[in-house]
Coordinates of C-alpha atoms (C1' of nucleotides) in Angstrom, one line a residue:
Chain A
M5 CA -50.2 8.2 25.3
S6 CA -47.9 6.2 27.5
Q7 CA -48.5 8.3 30.6
R8 CA -51.9 9.5 31.6
H9 CA -52.4 13.1 30.5
R10 CA -52.7 15.6 33.3
F11 CA -56.1 16.5 31.9
W12 CA -57.4 13.4 33.7
Q13 CA -56.0 14.7 37.0
F14 CA -58.0 17.9 36.5
V15 CA -61.1 15.8 35.8
A16 CA -60.5 13.7 38.9
L17 CA -60.4 16.9 40.9
G18 CA -63.7 18.0 39.5
V19 CA -62.3 20.5 37.1
D20 CA -63.2 20.1 33.4
P21 CA -61.4 23.0 31.7
Y22 CA -64.2 23.4 29.2
I23 CA -67.3 22.4 31.1
T24 CA -66.9 23.6 34.7
E25 CA -66.5 27.3 34.1
Y26 CA -68.1 29.5 31.4
V27 CA -67.5 32.9 32.9
F28 CA -65.3 34.6 35.4
E29 CA -66.2 38.1 36.4
T30 CA -63.1 40.3 36.9
N31 CA -63.3 43.7 38.6
E32 CA -59.9 45.2 38.0
S33 CA -57.0 45.1 35.6
L34 CA -53.5 44.1 36.7
A35 CA -52.1 47.4 35.4
K36 CA -54.5 49.3 37.6
I37 CA -53.7 47.1 40.7
R38 CA -50.0 47.6 40.1
G39 CA -50.4 51.4 40.1
K40 CA -52.8 51.5 43.0
Y41 CA -50.9 49.3 45.4
A42 CA -47.3 50.3 44.7
Y43 CA -47.3 52.1 48.1
L44 CA -47.5 48.8 50.1
K45 CA -44.6 48.2 52.4
N46 CA -42.7 44.9 52.3
G47 CA -44.7 42.3 54.0
E48 CA -47.8 44.4 54.1
E49 CA -51.2 43.0 53.0
S50 CA -54.2 45.0 51.9
Q51 CA -57.7 44.1 53.0
D52 CA -59.1 45.0 49.6
R53 CA -60.2 42.0 47.6
Y54 CA -60.0 41.7 43.8
S55 CA -61.1 39.3 41.1
V56 CA -58.6 39.0 38.2
A57 CA -58.0 36.6 35.4
G58 CA -55.3 35.7 33.0
R59 CA -52.7 33.3 31.9
I60 CA -50.0 31.8 34.1
L61 CA -46.6 32.5 32.6
G62 CA -44.3 31.4 35.4
I63 CA -44.3 29.0 38.3
R64 CA -42.0 28.8 41.3
K65 CA -43.1 26.1 43.8
H66 CA -41.7 25.9 47.3
G67 CA -43.5 23.0 49.1
K68 CA -46.6 24.5 50.7
I69 CA -46.3 27.9 49.1
A70 CA -46.2 28.6 45.4
F71 CA -45.5 31.8 43.4
M72 CA -46.9 32.2 39.9
I73 CA -46.7 35.0 37.3
L74 CA -50.2 36.0 36.1
D75 CA -50.6 38.0 32.9
D76 CA -54.0 39.5 32.1
G77 CA -52.9 41.3 28.9
T78 CA -52.5 44.7 30.7
A79 CA -49.7 43.7 33.0
Q80 CA -48.2 40.9 35.0
I81 CA -48.4 40.3 38.7
Q82 CA -47.1 37.6 41.1
L83 CA -49.7 35.3 42.6
V84 CA -49.0 33.9 46.0
F85 CA -50.7 30.5 46.7
R86 CA -50.4 29.3 50.3
H87 CA -51.6 25.9 51.4
D88 CA -52.9 27.3 54.7
I89 CA -55.1 29.8 52.9
V90 CA -56.5 28.0 49.8
G91 CA -56.9 24.7 51.7
E92 CA -56.1 21.1 50.8
K93 CA -58.6 20.7 48.0
L94 CA -57.5 23.7 45.9
W95 CA -53.9 23.0 46.7
K96 CA -54.2 19.8 44.7
I97 CA -55.1 21.9 41.7
V98 CA -52.3 24.4 42.4
D99 CA -50.0 21.4 42.3
I100 CA -50.9 20.5 38.7
L101 CA -51.1 23.9 37.2
N102 CA -48.7 24.5 34.3
V103 CA -47.3 27.6 32.5
G104 CA -49.9 28.4 29.9
D105 CA -53.0 27.6 32.0
I106 CA -55.7 30.2 32.4
V107 CA -57.1 31.0 35.8
G108 CA -59.4 33.4 37.5
V109 CA -58.4 34.3 41.0
V110 CA -59.8 36.2 44.0
G111 CA -57.3 37.6 46.4
R112 CA -55.8 40.6 48.2
P113 CA -52.9 42.8 47.1
M114 CA -49.8 42.4 49.2
K115 CA -46.1 43.0 49.0
T116 CA -43.8 40.1 49.8
L117 CA -40.8 40.3 52.2
R118 CA -38.6 40.9 49.1
G119 CA -40.8 43.7 47.9
E120 CA -42.6 42.0 45.0
L121 CA -46.2 43.4 44.6
S122 CA -48.4 40.3 44.6
I123 CA -51.9 39.0 45.0
L124 CA -52.4 36.7 47.9
V125 CA -54.8 34.1 46.5
E126 CA -57.8 33.1 48.5
N127 CA -59.8 31.3 45.9
F128 CA -59.3 30.5 42.2
K129 CA -60.9 28.7 39.2
V130 CA -59.2 27.0 36.3
L131 CA -60.8 28.5 33.2
A132 CA -58.8 26.7 30.5
I133 CA -55.6 24.7 30.2
T134 CA -52.8 24.4 27.8
W135 CA -52.2 21.1 26.1
R136 CA -48.8 22.1 24.8
D137 CA -45.6 23.0 26.5
Y138 CA -44.7 26.7 26.5
P139 CA -41.3 28.0 25.3
E140 CA -38.4 28.1 27.7
K141 CA -38.6 30.9 30.3
W142 CA -35.3 32.5 29.5
H143 CA -34.9 32.5 25.8
G144 CA -38.6 32.3 25.0
L145 CA -39.7 31.8 21.5
A146 CA -36.7 32.8 19.3
D147 CA -36.6 30.6 16.2
A148 CA -37.8 32.8 13.3
E149 CA -39.9 30.1 11.7
K150 CA -41.7 29.2 14.9
R151 CA -42.2 32.9 15.8
Y152 CA -44.1 33.5 12.5
R153 CA -45.8 30.1 12.6
L154 CA -47.0 30.3 16.2
R155 CA -47.5 34.1 16.1
Y156 CA -49.9 34.1 19.0
L157 CA -47.0 32.8 21.2
D158 CA -44.7 35.5 19.8
M159 CA -47.2 38.2 20.5
M160 CA -47.9 36.7 23.9
L161 CA -44.3 36.3 25.1
N162 CA -42.1 38.8 23.2
K163 CA -42.6 42.2 24.8
K164 CA -41.1 44.2 21.9
I165 CA -43.6 42.7 19.5
R166 CA -46.5 43.0 21.9
D167 CA -45.7 46.7 22.6
A168 CA -45.5 47.5 18.9
I169 CA -48.9 45.9 18.2
V170 CA -50.5 47.9 21.0
A171 CA -48.7 51.1 19.9
M172 CA -50.0 50.6 16.4
Y173 CA -53.6 50.5 17.6
R174 CA -52.9 53.7 19.7
I175 CA -51.3 55.5 16.8
E176 CA -54.2 54.7 14.5
K177 CA -56.6 55.9 17.1
S178 CA -54.6 59.1 17.5
F179 CA -54.7 59.7 13.8
R180 CA -58.5 59.2 13.8
D181 CA -58.9 61.5 16.8
F182 CA -56.8 64.2 15.2
L183 CA -58.6 64.0 11.9
D184 CA -62.0 63.8 13.5
S185 CA -61.2 67.1 15.4
K186 CA -60.5 68.7 12.0
G187 CA -63.7 67.5 10.5
F188 CA -62.5 64.6 8.4
I189 CA -64.5 61.4 7.9
E190 CA -63.3 57.9 7.0
I191 CA -64.6 56.3 3.9
H192 CA -64.1 52.7 3.1
T193 CA -63.1 52.3 -0.5
P194 CA -63.4 49.0 -2.5
K195 CA -60.8 46.4 -2.1
L196 CA -62.1 44.6 -5.2
Q197 CA -61.7 46.9 -8.2
P198 CA -62.2 46.7 -12.0
V199 CA -59.1 48.9 -12.6
Y200 CA -56.3 49.1 -10.1
G201 CA -54.6 52.4 -9.5
G202 CA -53.2 55.1 -7.1
A203 CA -49.7 53.6 -7.1
L204 CA -47.3 51.9 -9.4
A205 CA -47.3 48.2 -8.5
R206 CA -48.2 44.8 -9.7
P207 CA -51.7 43.9 -8.5
F208 CA -53.3 40.6 -7.2
I209 CA -55.9 39.3 -9.6
T210 CA -58.8 37.3 -8.3
R211 CA -62.1 35.9 -9.7
M212 CA -65.4 37.5 -8.9
Y213 CA -68.1 34.9 -9.7
A214 CA -71.0 37.3 -9.3
L215 CA -70.0 39.3 -12.3
N216 CA -68.1 36.4 -14.0
R217 CA -64.9 38.5 -14.4
D218 CA -61.5 39.0 -12.9
V219 CA -61.0 41.9 -10.5
Y220 CA -58.0 43.5 -8.9
L221 CA -57.2 43.8 -5.2
S222 CA -56.8 47.4 -4.3
I223 CA -53.2 48.6 -4.5
A224 CA -54.2 51.9 -3.0
P225 CA -57.4 53.7 -2.0
E226 CA -56.3 56.9 -3.8
T227 CA -58.6 57.2 -6.8
Y228 CA -61.7 56.3 -4.8
L229 CA -60.9 58.7 -2.0
K230 CA -60.5 61.4 -4.7
R231 CA -63.8 60.4 -6.2
S232 CA -65.1 61.1 -2.7
V233 CA -63.7 64.6 -2.8
V234 CA -65.6 65.0 -6.1
A235 CA -68.7 63.9 -4.1
N236 CA -68.2 67.0 -1.9
F237 CA -66.6 65.0 1.0
F238 CA -63.9 67.6 1.1
K239 CA -62.0 66.0 4.0
V240 CA -61.7 62.3 3.8
Y241 CA -59.3 59.6 4.9
E242 CA -59.1 55.8 5.1
I243 CA -56.9 53.5 7.1
A244 CA -56.7 51.0 4.3
V245 CA -55.3 47.6 3.6
C246 CA -53.4 47.7 0.3
F247 CA -52.3 44.6 -1.7
R248 CA -49.3 44.7 -3.9
N249 CA -48.1 41.5 -5.6
E250 CA -44.4 42.1 -5.1
D251 CA -41.7 40.4 -3.2
I252 CA -41.3 40.3 0.6
D253 CA -38.3 41.8 2.3
A254 CA -37.5 43.7 5.5
Q255 CA -39.4 46.8 4.4
H256 CA -42.1 45.2 2.1
Y257 CA -45.0 42.9 2.6
P258 CA -47.7 42.1 0.0
E259 CA -50.5 43.4 2.2
F260 CA -49.9 46.4 4.3
I261 CA -51.8 49.2 5.9
Q262 CA -51.7 52.8 4.9
I263 CA -53.6 55.9 6.0
E264 CA -54.5 58.0 3.0
I265 CA -55.8 61.5 3.6
Y266 CA -57.3 64.0 1.1
Q267 CA -58.2 67.6 1.9
A268 CA -59.8 70.0 -0.6
F269 CA -58.9 73.6 -1.0
T270 CA -55.2 73.2 0.0
D271 CA -52.0 72.1 -1.6
W272 CA -48.9 70.1 -0.8
N273 CA -47.7 72.8 1.7
G274 CA -51.0 72.5 3.6
M275 CA -50.7 68.7 3.5
M276 CA -47.1 68.7 4.8
K277 CA -48.3 70.8 7.7
L278 CA -51.2 68.5 8.4
V279 CA -48.9 65.5 8.3
E280 CA -46.3 66.9 10.7
D281 CA -49.1 68.1 13.1
M282 CA -50.9 64.7 13.0
V283 CA -47.8 62.5 13.3
S284 CA -46.3 64.6 16.1
Y285 CA -49.7 64.6 17.9
A286 CA -49.8 60.8 17.7
V287 CA -46.2 60.4 18.9
K288 CA -46.8 62.6 21.8
A289 CA -50.2 61.0 22.6
V290 CA -48.7 57.5 22.5
Y291 CA -45.2 57.9 23.8
G292 CA -45.6 61.0 26.0
D293 CA -43.2 63.3 24.2
Y294 CA -42.3 64.7 20.8
K295 CA -38.8 63.3 21.3
I296 CA -38.4 59.6 21.4
E297 CA -35.4 57.3 21.7
V298 CA -35.2 54.6 19.0
E299 CA -32.7 51.8 18.9
K300 CA -31.3 51.1 15.4
N301 CA -28.6 48.5 14.8
N302 CA -27.6 48.7 18.5
E303 CA -27.3 52.5 18.2
K304 CA -29.6 54.8 20.0
V305 CA -31.1 57.7 18.0
I306 CA -33.2 60.5 19.4
L307 CA -35.9 61.4 16.9
N308 CA -37.6 64.7 17.3
F309 CA -41.1 64.9 15.9
A310 CA -41.9 68.4 17.0
P311 CA -43.1 70.4 14.0
P312 CA -42.0 71.9 11.7
W313 CA -40.1 69.2 10.0
R314 CA -37.3 70.0 7.5
R315 CA -38.3 70.3 3.8
I316 CA -35.6 69.5 1.3
P317 CA -36.0 69.3 -2.5
L318 CA -35.0 65.8 -3.8
E319 CA -32.0 67.0 -5.9
E320 CA -30.8 69.1 -3.0
A321 CA -31.0 66.1 -0.7
I322 CA -28.9 64.1 -3.1
E323 CA -26.3 66.9 -3.1
I324 CA -26.4 67.5 0.7
F325 CA -26.6 64.0 2.1
G326 CA -25.1 62.1 -0.8
D327 CA -22.5 64.5 -1.9
V328 CA -23.4 64.0 -5.6
K329 CA -23.7 67.0 -7.9
I330 CA -27.0 66.5 -9.7
K331 CA -28.7 69.9 -10.3
G332 CA -28.9 71.0 -13.9
R333 CA -27.5 67.8 -15.2
S334 CA -28.8 66.4 -18.5
Y335 CA -30.5 63.0 -18.8
E336 CA -27.3 61.4 -20.2
E337 CA -25.2 62.8 -17.4
I338 CA -27.6 61.5 -14.8
L339 CA -27.7 58.1 -16.5
K340 CA -23.9 58.1 -16.2
I341 CA -24.0 58.9 -12.5
A342 CA -26.5 56.2 -12.0
K343 CA -24.2 53.6 -13.7
E344 CA -21.2 54.8 -11.7
L345 CA -23.2 54.2 -8.6
D346 CA -23.9 50.6 -9.7
I347 CA -27.6 51.3 -10.2
K348 CA -29.2 48.9 -12.7
V349 CA -31.2 50.9 -15.2
D350 CA -34.4 49.1 -16.1
D351 CA -36.8 52.0 -16.4
P352 CA -36.1 54.8 -18.8
R353 CA -37.7 57.7 -16.8
K354 CA -35.4 60.4 -15.5
G355 CA -37.4 60.6 -12.4
K356 CA -36.8 56.9 -11.7
L357 CA -33.1 57.5 -12.0
L358 CA -33.2 60.4 -9.6
E359 CA -35.2 58.3 -7.1
K360 CA -32.7 55.5 -7.3
I361 CA -29.8 57.8 -6.8
F362 CA -31.5 59.3 -3.8
E363 CA -32.2 55.9 -2.3
K364 CA -28.6 54.8 -2.8
V365 CA -26.7 57.8 -1.6
A366 CA -28.9 59.9 0.7
Q367 CA -31.9 58.0 2.2
Q368 CA -30.1 56.2 5.0
K369 CA -28.7 59.4 6.3
I370 CA -32.0 61.1 6.8
Q371 CA -32.9 60.2 10.4
Q372 CA -35.0 63.1 11.7
P373 CA -38.5 63.4 10.3
T374 CA -38.0 65.1 6.9
F375 CA -40.1 66.0 3.8
I376 CA -38.2 65.4 0.6
T377 CA -39.9 67.6 -1.9
L378 CA -40.2 68.3 -5.6
F379 CA -40.1 64.9 -7.3
P380 CA -39.8 64.6 -11.1
R381 CA -43.2 64.8 -12.9
D382 CA -42.7 61.7 -15.0
V383 CA -43.0 59.3 -12.0
S384 CA -46.0 61.1 -10.5
P385 CA -48.9 60.6 -12.9
L386 CA -51.6 61.5 -10.3
A387 CA -49.8 64.6 -9.0
R388 CA -50.1 68.2 -10.0
P389 CA -47.2 69.6 -11.9
S390 CA -45.2 72.2 -10.0
R391 CA -46.5 75.8 -10.5
E392 CA -42.8 76.9 -10.9
N393 CA -41.4 74.2 -13.2
P394 CA -43.7 71.6 -14.8
E395 CA -40.9 69.1 -15.1
Y396 CA -41.4 68.5 -11.4
A397 CA -44.5 67.6 -9.5
E398 CA -45.7 69.2 -6.2
R399 CA -44.9 65.9 -4.5
F400 CA -43.2 65.1 -1.3
E401 CA -42.1 61.9 0.5
I402 CA -41.7 61.5 4.2
Y403 CA -38.5 60.0 5.6
I404 CA -37.9 59.0 9.2
G405 CA -35.1 56.9 10.5
G406 CA -33.8 56.3 7.0
L407 CA -37.1 54.8 6.0
E408 CA -39.6 56.1 3.5
V409 CA -42.9 56.2 5.5
G410 CA -45.1 58.3 3.3
N411 CA -45.8 60.1 0.1
G412 CA -48.1 63.0 -0.8
Y413 CA -48.8 65.7 -3.3
S414 CA -51.0 68.5 -4.7
E415 CA -53.5 66.3 -6.5
L416 CA -53.9 66.6 -10.2
N417 CA -57.5 67.8 -10.7
N418 CA -57.3 68.6 -14.4
P419 CA -59.2 65.8 -16.2
I420 CA -57.7 66.8 -19.6
V421 CA -54.1 66.5 -18.3
Q422 CA -54.9 63.5 -16.2
F423 CA -56.2 61.7 -19.4
H424 CA -53.0 62.8 -21.1
F425 CA -50.8 61.4 -18.3
F426 CA -52.6 58.1 -18.3
S427 CA -52.2 57.9 -22.1
K428 CA -48.4 58.5 -21.7
E429 CA -48.3 55.8 -19.1
E430 CA -49.7 53.3 -21.6
E431 CA -47.2 54.5 -24.2
L432 CA -44.4 54.1 -21.7
R433 CA -45.5 50.5 -21.0
I434 CA -45.6 49.6 -24.6
K435 CA -42.4 51.5 -25.6
S436 CA -40.3 50.2 -22.8
R437 CA -41.5 46.6 -23.0
E438 CA -39.0 45.6 -25.6
K439 CA -36.1 47.4 -24.0
F440 CA -36.6 46.9 -20.3
G441 CA -39.4 44.3 -19.9
E442 CA -42.5 45.2 -18.1
V443 CA -42.2 48.6 -16.4
E444 CA -44.5 49.5 -13.5
H445 CA -47.0 52.0 -14.9
H446 CA -50.3 53.4 -14.0
P447 CA -53.1 52.0 -16.1
M448 CA -55.6 54.1 -18.0
D449 CA -58.6 54.8 -15.7
K450 CA -61.2 56.6 -17.8
D451 CA -63.9 56.2 -15.1
Y452 CA -61.7 58.2 -12.8
V453 CA -61.0 60.8 -15.4
R454 CA -64.8 61.2 -15.8
A455 CA -65.1 61.8 -12.1
L456 CA -62.6 64.6 -12.4
E457 CA -64.6 66.0 -15.3
Y458 CA -67.5 66.7 -12.9
G459 CA -65.1 69.0 -11.1
M460 CA -62.6 68.3 -8.2
P461 CA -61.4 71.3 -6.2
P462 CA -57.7 72.0 -5.6
T463 CA -56.9 69.1 -3.3
A464 CA -53.8 67.7 -1.5
G465 CA -53.3 64.1 -0.3
V466 CA -50.9 61.9 1.5
G467 CA -50.4 58.2 2.2
I468 CA -48.5 57.0 5.3
G469 CA -47.4 53.4 5.8
I470 CA -48.5 52.4 9.3
Y471 CA -46.4 49.3 9.5
R472 CA -43.2 51.1 8.5
L473 CA -43.9 54.0 10.9
V474 CA -44.4 51.5 13.8
M475 CA -41.4 49.3 13.0
M476 CA -39.2 52.5 12.9
L477 CA -40.6 53.8 16.1
H478 CA -40.0 50.5 17.9
G479 CA -36.5 49.8 16.4
L480 CA -37.7 46.6 14.8
D481 CA -35.8 45.7 11.7
S482 CA -38.4 43.6 9.9
I483 CA -41.8 44.8 8.8
K484 CA -43.1 41.3 9.5
D485 CA -42.5 41.9 13.2
V486 CA -45.3 44.5 13.3
I487 CA -47.7 42.6 11.1
P488 CA -49.9 40.6 13.5
Y489 CA -50.2 37.6 11.2
T490 CA -48.0 36.9 8.2
I491 CA -48.4 34.0 5.7
V492 CA -46.6 30.7 6.3
E493 CA -46.9 27.4 4.5
Q494 CA -49.0 24.8 6.3
D495 CA -46.9 22.3 8.2
E496 CA -47.7 18.8 9.4
F497 CA -48.4 18.0 13.1
K498 CA -50.9 16.1 15.2
T499 CA -53.7 17.7 17.2
I500 CA -54.3 16.7 20.8
A501 CA -57.5 14.9 19.7
E502 CA -55.5 12.9 17.2
Q503 CA -52.9 12.0 19.9
H504 CA -55.3 11.2 22.7
S505 CA -58.3 9.3 21.5
D506 CA -59.4 8.6 25.1
I507 CA -59.9 12.4 25.6
L508 CA -61.7 12.7 22.3
D509 CA -64.0 9.9 23.4
Y510 CA -64.6 11.6 26.8
Y511 CA -65.9 14.8 25.1
I512 CA -67.9 12.9 22.5
S513 CA -69.8 11.1 25.3
K514 CA -69.9 14.0 27.8
L515 CA -71.3 16.5 25.2
K516 CA -73.5 13.9 23.5
L517 CA -71.7 14.4 20.2
E518 CA -72.0 11.7 17.6
Chain B
rG21 C1' -36.0 36.2 -10.9
rG22 C1' -30.5 35.7 -8.6
rG23 C1' -27.2 34.7 -4.3
rC24 C1' -26.1 33.2 0.8
rC25 C1' -27.5 30.8 5.5
rC26 C1' -30.4 27.6 8.7
rG27 C1' -33.6 22.9 10.0
rU28 C1' -31.0 17.9 16.1
rA29 C1' -36.0 16.5 22.6
rG30 C1' -41.9 20.7 24.0
rC31 C1' -38.3 25.4 24.0
rU32 C1' -33.1 27.5 23.5
rC33 C1' -29.0 25.3 21.6
rA34 C1' -24.1 22.0 21.3
rG35 C1' -22.4 17.9 18.2
rC36 C1' -21.1 18.5 11.6
rU37 C1' -14.9 21.5 10.0
rA38 C1' -11.9 15.9 10.4
rG39 C1' -18.1 10.0 9.4
rG40 C1' -17.6 5.6 14.6
rU41 C1' -23.0 4.2 20.9
rA42 C1' -27.5 11.3 19.9
rG43 C1' -26.0 15.5 24.3
rA44 C1' -26.8 20.1 27.8
rG45 C1' -29.9 23.7 30.1
rC46 C1' -34.9 25.0 30.6
rG47 C1' -39.7 22.7 30.5
rG48 C1' -42.5 17.8 31.7
rC49 C1' -43.1 13.7 35.2
rG50 C1' -41.9 11.7 40.6
rG51 C1' -39.9 13.3 45.5
rG52 C1' -38.2 17.3 49.2
rC53 C1' -38.9 22.4 50.6
rU54 C1' -44.2 28.3 53.6
rU55 C1' -41.3 34.3 50.7
rU56 C1' -39.2 32.8 45.6
rU57 C1' -37.7 36.3 41.3
rA58 C1' -34.3 32.1 35.2
rA59 C1' -35.9 29.7 43.1
rC60 C1' -33.0 25.5 44.9
rC61 C1' -31.8 20.0 45.8
rC62 C1' -32.5 14.6 44.3
rG63 C1' -34.5 11.3 40.7
rU64 C1' -36.7 10.2 35.8
rA65 C1' -39.0 9.9 31.0
rG66 C1' -38.5 12.2 26.3
rG67 C1' -35.5 11.9 19.4
rU68 C1' -38.3 9.7 11.9
rC69 C1' -31.2 14.4 14.0
rC70 C1' -37.0 18.2 8.1
rC71 C1' -38.0 14.4 3.9
rG72 C1' -36.1 11.2 -0.2
rG73 C1' -32.0 9.2 -2.6
rG74 C1' -26.5 8.5 -3.1
rU75 C1' -21.3 7.5 -1.3
rU76 C1' -19.4 4.2 2.8
rC77 C1' -18.1 -1.5 6.6
rA78 C1' -20.5 2.8 9.1
rA79 C1' -24.1 9.2 7.8
rA80 C1' -27.1 14.0 12.4
rU81 C1' -22.1 14.7 10.0
rC82 C1' -20.1 14.0 3.1
rC83 C1' -22.8 14.5 -2.0
rC84 C1' -27.5 15.2 -4.9
rG85 C1' -32.7 16.4 -5.1
rG86 C1' -37.0 18.2 -2.5
rC87 C1' -39.8 20.7 1.6
rG88 C1' -39.9 24.5 5.3
rG89 C1' -37.8 29.2 7.3
rG90 C1' -34.6 33.5 7.4
rC91 C1' -31.2 37.2 5.2
rC92 C1' -29.2 40.0 0.9
rC93 C1' -29.7 41.8 -4.3
rG94 C1' -33.4 43.2 -8.3
rC95 C1' -38.9 45.2 -8.3
rC96 C1' -42.7 47.4 -5.2
rA97 C1' -44.2 51.6 0.2

RNA sequence: GGGCCCGUAGCUCAGCUAGGUAGAGCGGCGGGCUUUUAACCCGUAGGUCCCGGGUUCAAAUCCCGGCGGGCCCGCCA
């Protein structure tokens, strides 16, 4: 308040950042201009004239010439403002522009004497201004709390984050293109459900006033997509938000996006092929090659997505990668191995033990895209038992870069056995409650069983975690880095209107507000 | 649920171990500069040291409690 805000300087120069300009027509993106005029020689000016708009992210002033970095969301380019070209009146505005202001400019591509492709500005308009100072140009926005609190700045200024967000869109689009070409359709399943299911997780509970009852936020689209298969939509998928009321860490966040795919008349083998074809298609479409270099903990790893991917049964993976003999062992022996590995046993199922042992000794070592197959039946209540050994399910998980990114199986389409498995899950919950506390289990879903009773063809399905896939592909070590907006507690601060009552009064009177 | 770490100017950070006048760079503002690339040079303003309590002659610094954020373990993808 002590010194007059620069806003008043703009107003004095006839520029009101919210009243003067409502539109600015652009006719080219900076990315295109960069490509098209790369040929210019140092000092050369093109006679072509373009209209571009974006945010100023850097300013270097040199008396009667000024260089600014303009970012239009597709690329950045240097703007050259010359006093002799824009004239005295516009120069006064050039003089008060700050990093963060938004301008539309008309000018000609040129290359400076030092070889920097630029736009020589002939005319420009101020389209909006920033009221807050931007982060320092060298370190940028680095404080973790501020990055998540002011995520728009993080996404605007941190290239790694921005690239991951764009790549995520392109990967999802590639998945849709691929599935569309195979005749799949996307079906949106309910996020508010009377019974949660399709995964083992604690749900969010919320109130639906229309029916005067509590409902669950979807933990997975699975049971509804399979109802869709019953509905003769034999090739369906959904890129779905899933909500799981569990803790946050580097690989987990309570709301996340999965693509789930179901295809009738095939089994887990057909689904593994579909997955490796689809993911490799997307990787090539987005990054230009099946092989991509990923940086992990300052180490570079080349990941090769070219199909086919390796398929290794779970117990074999434990033996190969973890060097732990596990095949043919009894429940007691496996329990002992788990304890020796310092694994806390809080779930009585043998399958859980094997999963934990795998995660502890083998998972980190699996870098190249790999299907780990043949999971124990007892942790897979919606999967079809193996045709060779019903102790196992025809279930696979996808591991890339040491991260679990997906899970799929031959779907259980037998309503009698499905009912039995659900009943066993209930029993497990009740039985293990005294001994281990609440164990994650799949609740009885009779309505879903009834759908199966109308007849579901042999079907295979898969779920792939989009955030995990993207964080792995971009070498980011926190899932929160690829989630556009994560939750943060509200903090206290003053808005500009609260800090500058004179400016508030100006707009109230100018716009005839009360 | 358990453990560890962090919070100082708009931003990035130093100062804290061992209590003694709150600092730097960038950014802002003013001045100079017509080809810079973290431009440069001169000047200048800017702080509830997260909040509350305690110890002390004296607290950014030590202690306790809280709030906010991060990481790890357990659980979930």
